[in-house]
mmCIF file of C-alpha atoms and ligand atoms in Angstrom:
data_model
loop_
_atom_site.group_PDB
_atom_site.id
_atom_site.type_symbol
_atom_site.label_atom_id
_atom_site.label_comp_id
_atom_site.label_asym_id
_atom_site.label_seq_id
_atom_site.Cartn_x
_atom_site.Cartn_y
_atom_site.Cartn_z
ATOM 1 C CA UNK A 1 136.636 77.493 74.724
ATOM 2 C CA UNK A 2 133.995 80.046 75.553
ATOM 3 C CA UNK A 3 134.728 82.564 78.257
ATOM 4 C CA UNK A 4 131.424 82.143 79.973
ATOM 5 C CA UNK A 5 130.842 78.804 81.536
ATOM 6 C CA UNK A 6 127.144 78.123 80.881
ATOM 7 C CA UNK A 7 126.844 76.226 84.123
ATOM 8 C CA UNK A 8 127.885 79.275 86.070
ATOM 9 C CA UNK A 9 125.107 81.262 84.424
ATOM 10 C CA UNK A 10 122.379 78.795 85.313
ATOM 11 C CA UNK A 11 120.977 79.525 88.713
ATOM 12 C CA UNK A 12 120.103 76.709 91.033
ATOM 13 C CA UNK A 13 116.393 76.462 91.763
ATOM 14 C CA UNK A 14 116.457 78.050 95.179
ATOM 15 C CA UNK A 15 118.517 80.988 93.960
ATOM 16 C CA UNK A 16 115.801 82.142 91.559
ATOM 17 C CA UNK A 17 113.677 84.046 94.146
ATOM 18 C CA UNK A 18 116.746 85.942 95.330
ATOM 19 C CA UNK A 19 117.582 86.727 91.736
ATOM 20 C CA UNK A 20 114.050 88.006 91.108
ATOM 21 C CA UNK A 21 114.136 90.075 94.275
ATOM 22 C CA UNK A 22 117.386 91.717 93.232
ATOM 23 C CA UNK A 23 115.914 92.380 89.807
ATOM 24 C CA UNK A 24 112.838 93.962 91.391
ATOM 25 C CA UNK A 25 115.000 96.169 93.592
ATOM 26 C CA UNK A 26 117.212 97.274 90.733
ATOM 27 C CA UNK A 27 114.429 97.801 88.214
ATOM 28 C CA UNK A 28 113.637 101.424 89.075
ATOM 29 C CA UNK A 29 117.249 102.202 88.148
ATOM 30 C CA UNK A 30 117.114 100.459 84.792
ATOM 31 C CA UNK A 31 115.128 101.913 81.917
ATOM 32 C CA UNK A 32 114.028 98.873 79.963
ATOM 33 C CA UNK A 33 113.164 96.395 82.596
ATOM 34 C CA UNK A 34 110.187 94.129 82.099
ATOM 35 C CA UNK A 35 110.772 92.120 85.247
ATOM 36 C CA UNK A 36 108.930 94.615 87.431
ATOM 37 C CA UNK A 37 105.461 94.250 85.943
ATOM 38 C CA UNK A 38 102.879 93.608 88.636
ATOM 39 C CA UNK A 39 99.135 93.531 88.062
ATOM 40 C CA UNK A 40 97.997 96.009 90.698
ATOM 41 C CA UNK A 41 94.232 96.546 90.835
ATOM 42 C CA UNK A 42 92.897 100.018 90.202
ATOM 43 C CA UNK A 43 91.510 102.239 92.935
ATOM 44 C CA UNK A 44 87.740 102.506 92.764
ATOM 45 C CA UNK A 45 86.899 105.747 94.542
ATOM 46 C CA UNK A 46 87.386 109.157 92.945
ATOM 47 C CA UNK A 47 86.824 112.548 94.540
ATOM 48 C CA UNK A 48 84.743 115.038 92.567
ATOM 49 C CA UNK A 49 86.774 117.871 91.034
ATOM 50 C CA UNK A 50 90.075 116.059 91.411
ATOM 51 C CA UNK A 51 92.019 113.808 89.075
ATOM 52 C CA UNK A 52 91.853 110.054 89.176
ATOM 53 C CA UNK A 53 94.025 107.306 87.743
ATOM 54 C CA UNK A 54 92.054 104.478 86.202
ATOM 55 C CA UNK A 55 94.465 101.594 86.496
ATOM 56 C CA UNK A 56 94.720 98.786 83.996
ATOM 57 C CA UNK A 57 97.818 96.620 84.038
ATOM 58 C CA UNK A 58 98.217 93.409 82.139
ATOM 59 C CA UNK A 59 101.609 91.769 82.355
ATOM 60 C CA UNK A 60 102.867 89.486 79.632
ATOM 61 C CA UNK A 61 103.124 85.867 80.653
ATOM 62 C CA UNK A 62 106.618 85.678 79.214
ATOM 63 C CA UNK A 63 108.413 88.986 79.323
ATOM 64 C CA UNK A 64 111.023 87.921 76.749
ATOM 65 C CA UNK A 65 108.448 87.561 73.960
ATOM 66 C CA UNK A 66 108.203 90.741 71.923
ATOM 67 C CA UNK A 67 104.782 92.289 71.766
ATOM 68 C CA UNK A 68 102.845 95.156 70.311
ATOM 69 C CA UNK A 69 99.630 96.383 71.860
ATOM 70 C CA UNK A 70 96.877 98.889 71.330
ATOM 71 C CA UNK A 71 94.424 99.982 73.990
ATOM 72 C CA UNK A 72 90.737 100.865 74.122
ATOM 73 C CA UNK A 73 88.730 102.116 77.069
ATOM 74 C CA UNK A 74 84.968 101.854 77.407
ATOM 75 C CA UNK A 75 82.576 103.399 79.910
ATOM 76 C CA UNK A 76 79.070 102.594 81.077
ATOM 77 C CA UNK A 77 77.558 105.258 83.360
ATOM 78 C CA UNK A 78 75.769 104.023 86.476
ATOM 79 C CA UNK A 79 72.206 103.029 85.599
ATOM 80 C CA UNK A 80 72.780 102.739 81.845
ATOM 81 C CA UNK A 81 72.799 99.602 79.775
ATOM 82 C CA UNK A 82 75.518 100.098 77.198
ATOM 83 C CA UNK A 83 79.204 100.769 77.083
ATOM 84 C CA UNK A 84 80.526 103.598 74.934
ATOM 85 C CA UNK A 85 84.097 103.923 73.784
ATOM 86 C CA UNK A 86 85.837 106.849 75.430
ATOM 87 C CA UNK A 87 89.497 106.453 74.548
ATOM 88 C CA UNK A 88 91.984 104.683 72.355
ATOM 89 C CA UNK A 89 95.752 104.511 72.320
ATOM 90 C CA UNK A 90 97.627 103.233 69.309
ATOM 91 C CA UNK A 91 101.365 103.638 68.632
ATOM 92 C CA UNK A 92 101.637 106.602 70.952
ATOM 93 C CA UNK A 93 98.590 108.363 69.497
ATOM 94 C CA UNK A 94 95.883 108.985 72.059
ATOM 95 C CA UNK A 95 92.342 109.740 70.950
ATOM 96 C CA UNK A 96 89.473 110.755 73.193
ATOM 97 C CA UNK A 97 86.411 109.168 71.630
ATOM 98 C CA UNK A 98 83.617 110.730 73.658
ATOM 99 C CA UNK A 99 82.556 114.354 74.072
ATOM 100 C CA UNK A 100 81.927 114.007 77.837
ATOM 101 C CA UNK A 101 85.607 113.242 78.263
ATOM 102 C CA UNK A 102 87.080 115.748 75.854
ATOM 103 C CA UNK A 103 90.347 117.162 77.195
ATOM 104 C CA UNK A 104 89.828 115.198 80.381
ATOM 105 C CA UNK A 105 91.865 112.042 79.762
ATOM 106 C CA UNK A 106 95.643 111.726 79.828
ATOM 107 C CA UNK A 107 97.678 108.645 79.142
ATOM 108 C CA UNK A 108 99.175 107.207 82.303
ATOM 109 C CA UNK A 109 100.330 103.893 80.891
ATOM 110 C CA UNK A 110 103.554 102.523 79.424
ATOM 111 C CA UNK A 111 105.639 105.197 77.755
ATOM 112 C CA UNK A 112 108.300 105.045 75.025
ATOM 113 C CA UNK A 113 107.143 101.616 73.941
ATOM 114 C CA UNK A 114 104.425 99.932 71.949
ATOM 115 C CA UNK A 115 104.813 96.882 74.144
ATOM 116 C CA UNK A 116 102.131 98.188 76.495
ATOM 117 C CA UNK A 117 101.636 96.393 79.772
ATOM 118 C CA UNK A 118 100.311 99.372 81.713
ATOM 119 C CA UNK A 119 97.263 100.837 79.974
ATOM 120 C CA UNK A 120 96.223 103.183 82.779
ATOM 121 C CA UNK A 121 94.621 106.522 82.001
ATOM 122 C CA UNK A 122 94.235 109.648 84.090
ATOM 123 C CA UNK A 123 90.832 111.296 84.407
ATOM 124 C CA UNK A 124 90.927 115.038 85.063
ATOM 125 C CA UNK A 125 88.249 117.082 86.881
ATOM 126 C CA UNK A 126 86.122 114.110 87.885
ATOM 127 C CA UNK A 127 82.350 114.750 87.991
ATOM 128 C CA UNK A 128 79.581 112.690 89.580
ATOM 129 C CA UNK A 129 78.582 111.684 86.068
ATOM 130 C CA UNK A 130 81.854 109.776 85.761
ATOM 131 C CA UNK A 131 80.784 107.085 88.199
ATOM 132 C CA UNK A 132 80.056 103.759 86.597
ATOM 133 C CA UNK A 133 81.910 100.878 85.058
ATOM 134 C CA UNK A 134 85.065 101.246 83.025
ATOM 135 C CA UNK A 135 86.593 98.566 80.869
ATOM 136 C CA UNK A 136 89.994 98.547 79.296
ATOM 137 C CA UNK A 137 91.035 96.229 76.503
ATOM 138 C CA UNK A 138 94.558 95.490 75.405
ATOM 139 C CA UNK A 139 94.847 94.048 71.919
ATOM 140 C CA UNK A 140 98.224 92.398 72.047
ATOM 141 C CA UNK A 141 100.191 90.783 69.246
ATOM 142 C CA UNK A 142 102.944 88.511 70.467
ATOM 143 C CA UNK A 143 105.835 87.810 68.079
ATOM 144 C CA UNK A 144 107.694 84.591 68.689
ATOM 145 C CA UNK A 145 111.150 83.827 67.300
ATOM 146 C CA UNK A 146 109.992 81.564 64.485
ATOM 147 C CA UNK A 147 107.917 84.322 62.830
ATOM 148 C CA UNK A 148 104.865 83.022 64.585
ATOM 149 C CA UNK A 149 102.407 85.646 65.797
ATOM 150 C CA UNK A 150 99.640 85.325 68.272
ATOM 151 C CA UNK A 151 96.916 87.820 69.093
ATOM 152 C CA UNK A 152 95.416 88.008 72.523
ATOM 153 C CA UNK A 153 92.824 90.345 73.998
ATOM 154 C CA UNK A 154 92.945 91.164 77.681
ATOM 155 C CA UNK A 155 90.126 93.012 79.419
ATOM 156 C CA UNK A 156 89.867 94.536 82.864
ATOM 157 C CA UNK A 157 86.971 96.131 84.681
ATOM 158 C CA UNK A 158 86.996 99.059 87.130
ATOM 159 C CA UNK A 159 83.867 99.965 89.075
ATOM 160 C CA UNK A 160 84.242 103.642 89.906
ATOM 161 C CA UNK A 161 82.321 105.557 92.547
ATOM 162 C CA UNK A 162 82.648 109.311 92.764
ATOM 163 C CA UNK A 163 82.379 110.847 96.220
ATOM 164 C CA UNK A 164 82.178 114.439 97.419
ATOM 165 C CA UNK A 165 85.014 114.032 99.886
ATOM 166 C CA UNK A 166 87.718 111.450 100.293
ATOM 167 C CA UNK A 167 86.513 108.767 102.661
ATOM 168 C CA UNK A 168 88.729 106.322 104.326
ATOM 169 C CA UNK A 169 88.110 102.690 103.578
ATOM 170 C CA UNK A 170 86.269 100.788 106.301
ATOM 171 C CA UNK A 171 89.045 98.243 106.322
ATOM 172 C CA UNK A 172 91.587 100.917 107.211
ATOM 173 C CA UNK A 173 89.426 102.301 110.053
ATOM 174 C CA UNK A 174 88.743 98.831 111.422
ATOM 175 C CA UNK A 175 92.404 97.925 111.352
ATOM 176 C CA UNK A 176 93.373 101.151 113.121
ATOM 177 C CA UNK A 177 90.807 100.540 115.889
ATOM 178 C CA UNK A 178 92.007 96.971 116.189
ATOM 179 C CA UNK A 179 95.560 98.218 116.530
ATOM 180 C CA UNK A 180 94.656 100.484 119.479
ATOM 181 C CA UNK A 181 92.492 97.815 121.091
ATOM 182 C CA UNK A 182 95.285 95.296 120.897
ATOM 183 C CA UNK A 183 97.950 97.735 122.155
ATOM 184 C CA UNK A 184 95.847 98.878 125.125
ATOM 185 C CA UNK A 185 94.616 95.347 125.775
ATOM 186 C CA UNK A 186 98.138 93.984 125.843
ATOM 187 C CA UNK A 187 99.343 96.756 128.173
ATOM 188 C CA UNK A 188 96.458 96.216 130.617
ATOM 189 C CA UNK A 189 97.092 92.492 130.527
ATOM 190 C CA UNK A 190 100.788 93.107 131.181
ATOM 191 C CA UNK A 191 99.961 95.385 134.133
ATOM 192 C CA UNK A 192 97.555 92.861 135.651
ATOM 193 C CA UNK A 193 100.117 90.140 135.196
ATOM 194 C CA UNK A 194 102.782 92.302 136.865
ATOM 195 C CA UNK A 195 100.569 93.101 139.882
ATOM 196 C CA UNK A 196 99.551 89.474 140.181
ATOM 197 C CA UNK A 197 103.135 88.290 140.028
ATOM 198 C CA UNK A 198 104.303 90.987 142.436
ATOM 199 C CA UNK A 199 101.688 90.011 144.984
ATOM 200 C CA UNK A 200 102.413 86.342 144.533
ATOM 201 C CA UNK A 201 106.122 86.917 145.010
ATOM 202 C CA UNK A 202 105.492 89.152 148.019
ATOM 203 C CA UNK A 203 103.205 86.546 149.571
ATOM 204 C CA UNK A 204 105.681 83.788 148.845
ATOM 205 C CA UNK A 205 108.424 85.924 150.393
ATOM 206 C CA UNK A 206 106.448 86.458 153.594
ATOM 207 C CA UNK A 207 105.599 82.814 153.729
ATOM 208 C CA UNK A 208 109.221 81.924 153.254
ATOM 209 C CA UNK A 209 110.251 84.380 155.985
ATOM 210 C CA UNK A 210 107.661 82.936 158.355
ATOM 211 C CA UNK A 211 108.735 79.424 157.545
ATOM 212 C CA UNK A 212 112.351 80.348 158.002
ATOM 213 C CA UNK A 213 111.555 81.938 161.358
ATOM 214 C CA UNK A 214 109.555 78.888 162.401
ATOM 215 C CA UNK A 215 112.303 76.589 161.288
ATOM 216 C CA UNK A 216 114.822 78.612 163.242
ATOM 217 C CA UNK A 217 112.596 78.614 166.314
ATOM 218 C CA UNK A 218 112.104 74.865 166.069
ATOM 219 C CA UNK A 219 115.783 74.343 165.520
ATOM 220 C CA UNK A 220 116.638 76.380 168.578
ATOM 221 C CA UNK A 221 113.935 74.640 170.535
ATOM 222 C CA UNK A 222 115.074 71.195 169.566
ATOM 223 C CA UNK A 223 118.677 72.143 170.046
ATOM 224 C CA UNK A 224 117.961 73.386 173.536
ATOM 225 C CA UNK A 225 115.966 70.251 174.135
ATOM 226 C CA UNK A 226 118.943 68.187 172.997
ATOM 227 C CA UNK A 227 121.169 70.227 175.190
ATOM 228 C CA UNK A 228 118.821 69.746 178.065
ATOM 229 C CA UNK A 229 118.733 66.035 177.340
ATOM 230 C CA UNK A 230 122.491 66.030 177.109
ATOM 231 C CA UNK A 231 122.675 67.784 180.379
ATOM 232 C CA UNK A 232 120.235 65.388 181.892
ATOM 233 C CA UNK A 233 122.165 62.436 180.475
ATOM 234 C CA UNK A 234 125.365 63.975 181.715
ATOM 235 C CA UNK A 235 124.082 64.303 185.218
HETATM 236 C C1 LIG B 1 99.246 110.671 85.055
HETATM 237 O O1 LIG B 1 98.778 111.800 84.359
HETATM 238 C C2 LIG B 1 98.610 112.961 85.148
HETATM 239 C C3 LIG B 1 98.020 114.034 84.290
HETATM 240 O O2 LIG B 1 98.699 114.164 83.099
HETATM 241 C C4 LIG B 1 99.949 113.372 85.754
HETATM 242 O O3 LIG B 1 99.774 114.477 86.591
HETATM 243 C C5 LIG B 1 100.495 112.213 86.546
HETATM 244 O O4 LIG B 1 101.780 112.528 87.051
HETATM 245 C C6 LIG B 1 100.580 110.977 85.683
HETATM 246 N N1 LIG B 1 101.033 109.886 86.506
HETATM 247 C C7 LIG B 1 101.845 108.922 86.073
HETATM 248 C C8 LIG B 1 102.211 107.867 87.037
HETATM 249 O O5 LIG B 1 102.268 108.923 84.937
HETATM 250 C C1 LIG B 2 89.703 121.337 85.308
HETATM 251 O O1 LIG B 2 89.653 122.150 86.472
HETATM 252 C C2 LIG B 2 90.620 123.186 86.459
HETATM 253 C C3 LIG B 2 90.563 123.876 87.805
HETATM 254 O O2 LIG B 2 89.269 123.929 88.302
HETATM 255 C C4 LIG B 2 90.312 124.116 85.289
HETATM 256 O O3 LIG B 2 91.252 125.164 85.251
HETATM 257 C C5 LIG B 2 90.366 123.326 83.999
HETATM 258 O O4 LIG B 2 90.013 124.147 82.917
HETATM 259 C C6 LIG B 2 89.451 122.147 84.055
HETATM 260 N N1 LIG B 2 89.658 121.345 82.873
HETATM 261 C C7 LIG B 2 88.654 120.805 82.200
HETATM 262 C C8 LIG B 2 89.060 120.017 81.000
HETATM 263 O O5 LIG B 2 87.486 120.917 82.521
HETATM 264 C C1 LIG B 3 75.615 115.125 84.485
HETATM 265 O O1 LIG B 3 74.556 114.550 83.716
HETATM 266 C C2 LIG B 3 73.373 115.300 83.738
HETATM 267 C C3 LIG B 3 72.320 114.505 82.987
HETATM 268 O O2 LIG B 3 72.871 113.802 81.919
HETATM 269 C C4 LIG B 3 73.638 116.676 83.132
HETATM 270 O O3 LIG B 3 72.441 117.434 83.168
HETATM 271 C C5 LIG B 3 74.706 117.369 83.928
HETATM 272 O O4 LIG B 3 75.042 118.611 83.342
HETATM 273 C C6 LIG B 3 75.948 116.513 84.000
HETATM 274 N N1 LIG B 3 76.920 117.128 84.905
HETATM 275 C C7 LIG B 3 78.179 117.326 84.596
HETATM 276 C C8 LIG B 3 79.019 117.969 85.625
HETATM 277 O O5 LIG B 3 78.631 117.000 83.516
#
């Protein structure tokens, strides 16, 4: 009898997300962990004179399939028609293919492995001439168990603008303004509601007092009337 009961290893369907979540949380602690691959889009705004990471992530559909990949990056400056190759990465060997980028590109992708899923590069000392369209290509060979190999090419595009100073995205400004508007709006609304309720309660209280007084007066009046009647009857 085997020690591991296969049924205990199989996870029920609704346990899988929890399992994945745990895996995602633990992944930074584990060295070889493919479960954490996520295709995050690259930033698209670089500041002149600084460094910039051109992101290019392509996750494997099935992380258990072994793969080998090489990477090529191409660039088309704004206003030009053609792409030129600027960089290649093959079995850990990085080559800068264009003079404009010499000594200005560092590998920022997957390390210690030829199974590249992150093909990002780092651009040093960005100039205005670097704005344009970048394309990365991953040439991936997938090796399946039965000696079957499959080649796939994945391409991604990054439209880069170079600015003199870091600007904040409009979306971020709009959302900050909206946050203040909604906080102040809600507080004002709460205040108005409080005043309104206070006045309503106060008015209702006065009304109730008046009614109570009236009721008392009437009660006394009718009581005295009754008494009077009683007295009259008694006479
Ligand atoms: C990318 O490369 C730059 C320059 O070599 C380095 O400073 C940076 O830490 C790298 N980032 C990552 C995530 O590897
Ligand atoms: C990038 O800029 C730094 C600081 O300005 C400079 O020391 C370095 O030589 C520059 N590198 C390249 C490749 O231009
Ligand atoms: C940018 O390109 C122009 C025209 O090709 C060139 O004259 C200039 O020196 C370049 N600037 C930088 C910082 O490389």
